[in-house]
Amino acid sequence: MSVTNTPQTTYSISDLSKEFDITTRSIRFYEDQGLLKPKRRGQTRIYSLKDRVRLKLILRGKRLGFSLAETRRLFELYDADKSSTSQLNTMLALVEEKKSSLQQQMDDIKVVLMELNSAEQQCRLALEDNKTAKA
């Protein structure tokens, strides 16, 4: 008897939870937000391959700083336009926006680091002055 390696087409909430190392509560939250739409068999949620891919995209978007609203918008655009032209254009606009925001944050961090370095240097000089004054 031969065993074939066919890809899994349905998943339980615990399958996805283990695979992506997130809580089942997080998955249910994404479902409540309308980002995942599992089928139901009684009280059991049955997630499709599409739900699995969407969960992967949600988590990737989260790591990249996309809000759930932005992720939902991309999903809606994809569902409406399977050619994904509008989705890709929207994604490009969101990526540019994120890059700009991150660049601003990097610039702000550099300024704060310079200010901290200056404050540190002033404190060290004041400590040295205190040592010499006491000696």
PDB file of C-alpha atoms in Angstrom:
ATOM      1  CA  MET A   1       0.000   0.000   0.000  1.00  0.00           C
ATOM      2  CA  SER A   2       1.548   3.311  -1.054  1.00  0.00           C
ATOM      3  CA  VAL A   3       1.192   6.553   0.821  1.00  0.00           C
ATOM      4  CA  THR A   4       0.893   9.690  -1.305  1.00  0.00           C
ATOM      5  CA  ASN A   5       2.025  13.088  -0.127  1.00  0.00           C
ATOM      6  CA  THR A   6      -0.986  15.164  -1.019  1.00  0.00           C
ATOM      7  CA  PRO A   7      -1.170  18.675   0.389  1.00  0.00           C
ATOM      8  CA  GLN A   8      -3.653  19.158   3.180  1.00  0.00           C
ATOM      9  CA  THR A   9      -6.757  21.028   2.037  1.00  0.00           C
ATOM     10  CA  THR A  10      -8.539  21.597   5.347  1.00  0.00           C
ATOM     11  CA  TYR A  11      -7.229  22.577   8.752  1.00  0.00           C
ATOM     12  CA  SER A  12      -8.506  22.721  12.284  1.00  0.00           C
ATOM     13  CA  ILE A  13      -7.948  25.788  14.430  1.00  0.00           C
ATOM     14  CA  SER A  14      -5.337  23.847  16.422  1.00  0.00           C
ATOM     15  CA  ASP A  15      -3.512  22.861  13.186  1.00  0.00           C
ATOM     16  CA  LEU A  16      -3.157  26.531  12.236  1.00  0.00           C
ATOM     17  CA  SER A  17      -2.342  27.558  15.787  1.00  0.00           C
ATOM     18  CA  LYS A  18       0.551  25.084  15.930  1.00  0.00           C
ATOM     19  CA  GLU A  19       1.800  25.809  12.413  1.00  0.00           C
ATOM     20  CA  PHE A  20       1.966  29.584  12.904  1.00  0.00           C
ATOM     21  CA  ASP A  21       2.769  29.510  16.629  1.00  0.00           C
ATOM     22  CA  ILE A  22      -0.161  31.742  17.579  1.00  0.00           C
ATOM     23  CA  THR A  23      -3.075  31.240  19.933  1.00  0.00           C
ATOM     24  CA  THR A  24      -6.446  29.924  18.854  1.00  0.00           C
ATOM     25  CA  ARG A  25      -7.819  33.121  20.374  1.00  0.00           C
ATOM     26  CA  SER A  26      -5.830  35.160  17.810  1.00  0.00           C
ATOM     27  CA  ILE A  27      -7.244  33.081  14.976  1.00  0.00           C
ATOM     28  CA  ARG A  28     -10.787  33.568  16.289  1.00  0.00           C
ATOM     29  CA  PHE A  29     -10.091  37.309  16.539  1.00  0.00           C
ATOM     30  CA  TYR A  30      -9.065  37.421  12.860  1.00  0.00           C
ATOM     31  CA  GLU A  31     -12.253  35.527  12.077  1.00  0.00           C
ATOM     32  CA  ASP A  32     -14.321  38.048  14.096  1.00  0.00           C
ATOM     33  CA  GLN A  33     -12.646  40.830  12.089  1.00  0.00           C
ATOM     34  CA  GLY A  34     -13.856  39.177   8.868  1.00  0.00           C
ATOM     35  CA  LEU A  35     -10.359  38.275   7.665  1.00  0.00           C
ATOM     36  CA  LEU A  36     -10.899  34.513   7.870  1.00  0.00           C
ATOM     37  CA  LYS A  37     -14.096  32.689   6.961  1.00  0.00           C
ATOM     38  CA  PRO A  38     -13.969  29.052   8.014  1.00  0.00           C
ATOM     39  CA  LYS A  39     -16.800  26.665   7.336  1.00  0.00           C
ATOM     40  CA  ARG A  40     -18.552  25.163  10.339  1.00  0.00           C
ATOM     41  CA  ARG A  41     -19.380  21.594  11.135  1.00  0.00           C
ATOM     42  CA  GLY A  42     -21.421  21.935  14.306  1.00  0.00           C
ATOM     43  CA  GLN A  43     -19.180  23.862  16.715  1.00  0.00           C
ATOM     44  CA  THR A  44     -16.020  22.891  14.797  1.00  0.00           C
ATOM     45  CA  ARG A  45     -14.315  25.385  12.515  1.00  0.00           C
ATOM     46  CA  ILE A  46     -12.967  23.960   9.262  1.00  0.00           C
ATOM     47  CA  TYR A  47     -10.344  26.221   7.675  1.00  0.00           C
ATOM     48  CA  SER A  48      -9.589  25.976   3.968  1.00  0.00           C
ATOM     49  CA  LEU A  49      -6.278  26.359   2.176  1.00  0.00           C
ATOM     50  CA  LYS A  50      -7.429  29.906   1.334  1.00  0.00           C
ATOM     51  CA  ASP A  51      -7.893  30.647   5.061  1.00  0.00           C
ATOM     52  CA  ARG A  52      -4.407  29.264   5.761  1.00  0.00           C
ATOM     53  CA  VAL A  53      -2.860  31.494   3.069  1.00  0.00           C
ATOM     54  CA  ARG A  54      -4.779  34.492   4.390  1.00  0.00           C
ATOM     55  CA  LEU A  55      -3.587  33.817   7.931  1.00  0.00           C
ATOM     56  CA  LYS A  56      -0.023  33.670   6.657  1.00  0.00           C
ATOM     57  CA  LEU A  57      -0.548  37.017   4.874  1.00  0.00           C
ATOM     58  CA  ILE A  58      -2.155  38.577   7.968  1.00  0.00           C
ATOM     59  CA  LEU A  59       0.849  37.614  10.087  1.00  0.00           C
ATOM     60  CA  ARG A  60       3.332  38.789   7.451  1.00  0.00           C
ATOM     61  CA  GLY A  61       1.469  42.094   7.111  1.00  0.00           C
ATOM     62  CA  LYS A  62       1.489  42.488  10.878  1.00  0.00           C
ATOM     63  CA  ARG A  63       5.282  41.998  10.949  1.00  0.00           C
ATOM     64  CA  LEU A  64       5.622  44.643   8.229  1.00  0.00           C
ATOM     65  CA  GLY A  65       3.485  47.106  10.181  1.00  0.00           C
ATOM     66  CA  PHE A  66       0.242  46.854   8.241  1.00  0.00           C
ATOM     67  CA  SER A  67      -2.939  47.361  10.241  1.00  0.00           C
ATOM     68  CA  LEU A  68      -5.719  44.797  10.097  1.00  0.00           C
ATOM     69  CA  ALA A  69      -7.838  47.395   8.282  1.00  0.00           C
ATOM     70  CA  GLU A  70      -5.157  47.703   5.581  1.00  0.00           C
ATOM     71  CA  THR A  71      -4.917  43.923   5.303  1.00  0.00           C
ATOM     72  CA  ARG A  72      -8.708  43.646   5.058  1.00  0.00           C
ATOM     73  CA  ARG A  73      -8.706  46.283   2.307  1.00  0.00           C
ATOM     74  CA  LEU A  74      -6.166  44.286   0.304  1.00  0.00           C
ATOM     75  CA  PHE A  75      -8.219  41.100   0.729  1.00  0.00           C
ATOM     76  CA  GLU A  76     -11.364  42.924  -0.415  1.00  0.00           C
ATOM     77  CA  LEU A  77      -9.571  44.301  -3.465  1.00  0.00           C
ATOM     78  CA  TYR A  78      -8.258  40.854  -4.340  1.00  0.00           C
ATOM     79  CA  ASP A  79     -11.708  39.290  -3.922  1.00  0.00           C
ATOM     80  CA  ALA A  80     -13.233  41.972  -6.175  1.00  0.00           C
ATOM     81  CA  ASP A  81     -10.465  41.912  -8.815  1.00  0.00           C
ATOM     82  CA  LYS A  82      -8.888  38.498  -9.303  1.00  0.00           C
ATOM     83  CA  SER A  83      -6.461  39.989 -11.840  1.00  0.00           C
ATOM     84  CA  SER A  84      -5.073  41.795  -8.765  1.00  0.00           C
ATOM     85  CA  THR A  85      -4.074  44.955 -10.654  1.00  0.00           C
ATOM     86  CA  SER A  86      -5.827  47.243  -8.178  1.00  0.00           C
ATOM     87  CA  GLN A  87      -4.551  45.131  -5.281  1.00  0.00           C
ATOM     88  CA  LEU A  88      -0.970  45.452  -6.500  1.00  0.00           C
ATOM     89  CA  ASN A  89      -1.327  49.215  -7.003  1.00  0.00           C
ATOM     90  CA  THR A  90      -2.800  49.579  -3.518  1.00  0.00           C
ATOM     91  CA  MET A  91      -0.055  47.385  -2.089  1.00  0.00           C
ATOM     92  CA  LEU A  92       2.586  49.557  -3.759  1.00  0.00           C
ATOM     93  CA  ALA A  93       1.010  52.678  -2.284  1.00  0.00           C
ATOM     94  CA  LEU A  94       0.883  51.086   1.179  1.00  0.00           C
ATOM     95  CA  VAL A  95       4.502  49.939   0.903  1.00  0.00           C
ATOM     96  CA  GLU A  96       5.620  53.458  -0.044  1.00  0.00           C
ATOM     97  CA  GLU A  97       3.644  54.869   2.874  1.00  0.00           C
ATOM     98  CA  LYS A  98       5.218  52.356   5.297  1.00  0.00           C
ATOM     99  CA  LYS A  99       8.710  53.018   3.957  1.00  0.00           C
ATOM    100  CA  SER A 100       8.221  56.745   4.371  1.00  0.00           C
ATOM    101  CA  SER A 101       6.911  56.299   7.897  1.00  0.00           C
ATOM    102  CA  LEU A 102       9.818  54.008   8.840  1.00  0.00           C
ATOM    103  CA  GLN A 103      12.328  56.436   7.328  1.00  0.00           C
ATOM    104  CA  GLN A 104      10.833  59.235   9.444  1.00  0.00           C
ATOM    105  CA  GLN A 105      11.093  57.031  12.527  1.00  0.00           C
ATOM    106  CA  MET A 106      14.735  56.257  11.709  1.00  0.00           C
ATOM    107  CA  ASP A 107      15.471  59.975  11.330  1.00  0.00           C
ATOM    108  CA  ASP A 108      13.733  60.687  14.643  1.00  0.00           C
ATOM    109  CA  ILE A 109      15.710  57.912  16.359  1.00  0.00           C
ATOM    110  CA  LYS A 110      18.992  59.312  15.017  1.00  0.00           C
ATOM    111  CA  VAL A 111      18.138  62.744  16.454  1.00  0.00           C
ATOM    112  CA  VAL A 112      17.222  61.263  19.844  1.00  0.00           C
ATOM    113  CA  LEU A 113      20.443  59.208  19.882  1.00  0.00           C
ATOM    114  CA  MET A 114      22.484  62.339  19.158  1.00  0.00           C
ATOM    115  CA  GLU A 115      20.722  64.160  21.992  1.00  0.00           C
ATOM    116  CA  LEU A 116      21.302  61.230  24.358  1.00  0.00           C
ATOM    117  CA  ASN A 117      24.990  61.069  23.403  1.00  0.00           C
ATOM    118  CA  SER A 118      25.296  64.784  24.079  1.00  0.00           C
ATOM    119  CA  ALA A 119      23.548  64.472  27.466  1.00  0.00           C
ATOM    120  CA  GLU A 120      25.786  61.516  28.338  1.00  0.00           C
ATOM    121  CA  GLN A 121      28.900  63.476  27.439  1.00  0.00           C
ATOM    122  CA  GLN A 122      27.754  66.449  29.551  1.00  0.00           C
ATOM    123  CA  CYS A 123      27.097  64.154  32.530  1.00  0.00           C
ATOM    124  CA  ARG A 124      30.539  62.551  32.214  1.00  0.00           C
ATOM    125  CA  LEU A 125      32.199  65.993  32.049  1.00  0.00           C
ATOM    126  CA  ALA A 126      30.224  67.130  35.109  1.00  0.00           C
ATOM    127  CA  LEU A 127      31.329  64.009  37.004  1.00  0.00           C
ATOM    128  CA  GLU A 128      34.951  64.682  36.061  1.00  0.00           C
ATOM    129  CA  ASP A 129      34.574  68.322  37.224  1.00  0.00           C
ATOM    130  CA  ASN A 130      33.121  67.064  40.535  1.00  0.00           C
ATOM    131  CA  LYS A 131      36.084  64.702  41.020  1.00  0.00           C
ATOM    132  CA  THR A 132      38.632  67.467  40.362  1.00  0.00           C
ATOM    133  CA  ALA A 133      36.802  69.942  42.603  1.00  0.00           C
ATOM    134  CA  LYS A 134      36.843  67.440  45.497  1.00  0.00           C
ATOM    135  CA  ALA A 135      40.527  66.625  45.051  1.00  0.00           C
TER     136      ALA A 135
END
